[in-house]
Amino acid sequence: MSFKKDICPLCGGHKKQGTTTITVDLKDTLVVVRSVPATVCALCGNDWLSDDVAGNIESIVDEANKIHRQVEVTRYRKVA
């Protein structure tokens, strides 16, 4: 079974470039990253991240976890 790149495999809606919010709940820290570049279904709202963006989110979450804040809310940014 193959899917078209611009069709949502979950609902059949059209996927388009946009942004999303990612929330990661760690043991002692809640990390919210806003304005994350993603491919978003216009019908169901499901979203997909590229491998580069997902890796960058991991770095952002790691940084927030090291600070030991209970809640960290940030905008998406490239992490070196």
XYZ file of N, CA and C in Angstrom:
240
model
N 0.839 -1.172 0.000
C 0.000 0.000 0.000
C 0.889 1.240 0.000
N 0.711 2.125 -0.933
C 1.522 3.333 -0.988
C 0.630 4.561 -0.855
N 1.200 5.611 -0.280
C 0.458 6.840 -0.069
C 1.103 7.951 -0.868
N 0.274 8.880 -1.342
C 0.804 10.063 -1.997
C 1.409 10.960 -0.932
N 2.474 11.618 -1.285
C 3.227 12.439 -0.340
C 2.378 13.559 0.263
N 1.458 14.130 -0.500
C 0.674 15.262 -0.006
C -0.702 14.872 0.526
N -0.966 13.568 0.664
C -2.238 13.084 1.189
C -2.009 12.465 2.569
N -2.835 12.841 3.529
C -2.727 12.307 4.886
C -3.089 10.822 4.885
N -2.207 9.980 5.410
C -2.487 8.541 5.442
C -3.553 8.175 6.475
N -3.895 9.109 7.355
C -4.875 8.829 8.403
C -6.303 9.148 7.985
N -6.496 10.279 7.283
C -7.866 10.691 6.948
C -8.090 10.986 5.471
N -7.010 11.053 4.692
C -7.137 11.354 3.271
C -7.139 12.833 2.947
N -6.977 13.682 3.965
C -6.909 15.130 3.738
C -5.598 15.520 3.075
N -5.502 16.781 2.708
C -4.282 17.283 2.063
C -3.313 17.806 3.115
N -2.037 17.409 2.983
C -0.993 17.882 3.882
C -0.363 19.136 3.296
N -0.017 20.081 4.173
C 0.623 21.317 3.742
C 1.656 21.734 4.770
N 2.589 22.578 4.353
C 3.610 23.074 5.269
C 2.962 24.049 6.249
N 3.372 23.956 7.505
C 2.845 24.830 8.539
C 3.700 24.724 9.780
N 3.088 24.986 10.913
C 3.787 24.864 12.184
C 2.897 24.127 13.182
N 3.532 23.627 14.228
C 2.820 22.913 15.277
C 3.476 23.223 16.614
N 2.866 22.753 17.670
C 3.431 22.862 19.011
C 3.735 21.455 19.501
N 4.939 21.263 20.009
C 5.367 19.967 20.533
C 5.453 20.073 22.054
N 4.850 19.123 22.749
C 4.897 19.074 24.208
C 5.549 17.764 24.630
N 6.562 17.864 25.488
C 7.263 16.687 25.990
C 7.178 16.709 27.508
N 6.602 15.658 28.081
C 6.448 15.558 29.528
C 7.500 14.593 30.066
N 8.553 15.167 30.652
C 9.603 14.372 31.268
C 9.244 14.158 32.735
N 10.039 13.422 33.442
C 9.735 13.111 34.843
C 9.498 14.368 35.683
N 10.418 15.332 35.605
C 10.317 16.531 36.431
C 10.188 17.818 35.630
N 10.111 17.731 34.329
C 10.081 18.918 33.483
C 9.055 18.747 32.369
N 8.271 19.782 32.144
C 7.356 19.825 31.010
C 7.929 20.825 30.015
N 8.195 20.385 28.787
C 8.783 21.245 27.771
C 7.757 21.458 26.660
N 7.497 22.732 26.342
C 6.584 23.095 25.271
C 7.385 23.892 24.243
N 7.413 23.408 23.010
C 8.133 24.097 21.936
C 7.102 24.553 20.907
N 7.007 25.849 20.727
C 6.027 26.439 19.804
C 6.661 26.764 18.468
N 5.819 26.938 17.466
C 6.234 27.352 16.114
C 7.208 26.369 15.482
N 6.964 25.092 15.649
C 7.817 24.046 15.086
C 7.416 23.802 13.630
N 8.344 23.900 12.676
C 8.013 23.625 11.278
C 7.551 22.170 11.123
N 6.438 21.988 10.424
C 5.882 20.646 10.263
C 5.034 20.583 8.999
N 4.747 19.362 8.592
C 3.752 19.130 7.551
C 2.468 18.805 8.302
N 1.398 19.539 8.008
C 0.165 19.439 8.782
C -1.004 19.099 7.859
N -1.847 18.155 8.292
C -3.041 17.809 7.524
C -4.080 18.914 7.716
N -4.598 19.420 6.617
C -5.599 20.481 6.666
C -6.943 19.975 7.188
N -7.172 18.671 7.140
C -8.453 18.124 7.571
C -8.446 17.676 9.030
N -7.503 16.810 9.412
C -7.510 16.253 10.773
C -6.518 16.943 11.708
N -5.577 17.726 11.169
C -4.620 18.447 11.998
C -3.417 17.637 12.451
N -3.353 16.370 12.051
C -2.188 15.566 12.406
C -0.941 16.188 11.794
N 0.204 16.033 12.442
C 1.414 16.681 11.937
C 2.582 15.709 11.869
N 3.531 16.036 11.001
C 4.735 15.238 10.788
C 5.926 16.172 10.794
N 7.020 15.697 11.438
C 8.263 16.468 11.502
C 9.306 15.820 10.613
N 10.163 16.647 10.019
C 11.301 16.104 9.277
C 12.301 15.559 10.297
N 13.210 14.736 9.837
C 14.238 14.169 10.724
C 15.096 15.271 11.343
N 15.434 16.300 10.555
C 16.254 17.404 11.071
C 15.535 18.150 12.190
N 14.266 18.444 11.980
C 13.485 19.163 12.987
C 13.335 18.300 14.243
N 13.059 17.012 14.081
C 12.916 16.112 15.231
C 14.210 16.060 16.045
N 15.355 16.004 15.366
C 16.640 16.005 16.056
C 16.869 17.292 16.814
N 16.453 18.389 16.214
C 16.604 19.684 16.860
C 15.700 19.785 18.090
N 14.497 19.241 18.001
C 13.583 19.221 19.146
C 14.223 18.428 20.297
N 14.854 17.305 19.977
C 15.541 16.514 21.009
C 16.597 17.350 21.716
N 17.350 18.145 20.963
C 18.384 19.006 21.559
C 17.756 20.066 22.459
N 16.666 20.665 22.026
C 15.972 21.681 22.821
C 15.466 21.063 24.129
N 14.887 19.882 24.038
C 14.378 19.195 25.229
C 15.517 18.837 26.176
N 16.629 18.357 25.635
C 17.793 18.037 26.461
C 18.296 19.267 27.215
N 18.373 20.413 26.512
C 18.809 21.661 27.141
C 17.874 22.041 28.284
N 16.573 21.983 28.029
C 15.587 22.350 29.051
C 15.669 21.408 30.251
N 15.888 20.147 30.004
C 15.986 19.164 31.079
C 17.210 19.421 31.959
N 18.309 19.879 31.361
C 19.532 20.169 32.117
C 19.358 21.375 33.039
N 18.479 22.301 32.664
C 18.238 23.502 33.471
C 17.416 23.159 34.714
N 16.679 22.061 34.661
C 15.860 21.579 35.781
C 14.707 22.515 36.132
N 14.125 23.141 35.127
C 12.924 23.930 35.377
C 11.726 22.990 35.380
N 10.700 23.354 36.112
C 9.499 22.526 36.144
C 8.755 22.641 34.812
N 8.692 23.868 34.259
C 8.046 24.096 32.968
C 8.963 24.971 32.130
N 9.157 24.586 30.876
C 9.966 25.366 29.931
C 9.124 25.554 28.673
N 8.817 26.817 28.339
C 8.076 27.122 27.119
C 8.998 27.956 26.249
N 9.211 27.505 25.009
C 10.149 28.191 24.118
C 9.646 28.128 22.682
N 10.213 28.957 21.848
C 9.936 28.908 20.408
C 10.988 28.024 19.758
N 10.633 27.410 18.652
C 11.566 26.574 17.899
C 12.730 27.409 17.411
N 13.928 26.838 17.514
C 15.136 27.492 17.006
C 16.145 26.411 16.667
N 17.062 26.718 15.800
C 18.134 25.789 15.460
C 19.113 25.750 16.632
N 19.460 24.548 17.041
C 20.430 24.361 18.117
C 21.704 23.832 17.499
N 22.803 24.465 17.812
C 24.092 24.050 17.225
C 24.604 22.779 17.831
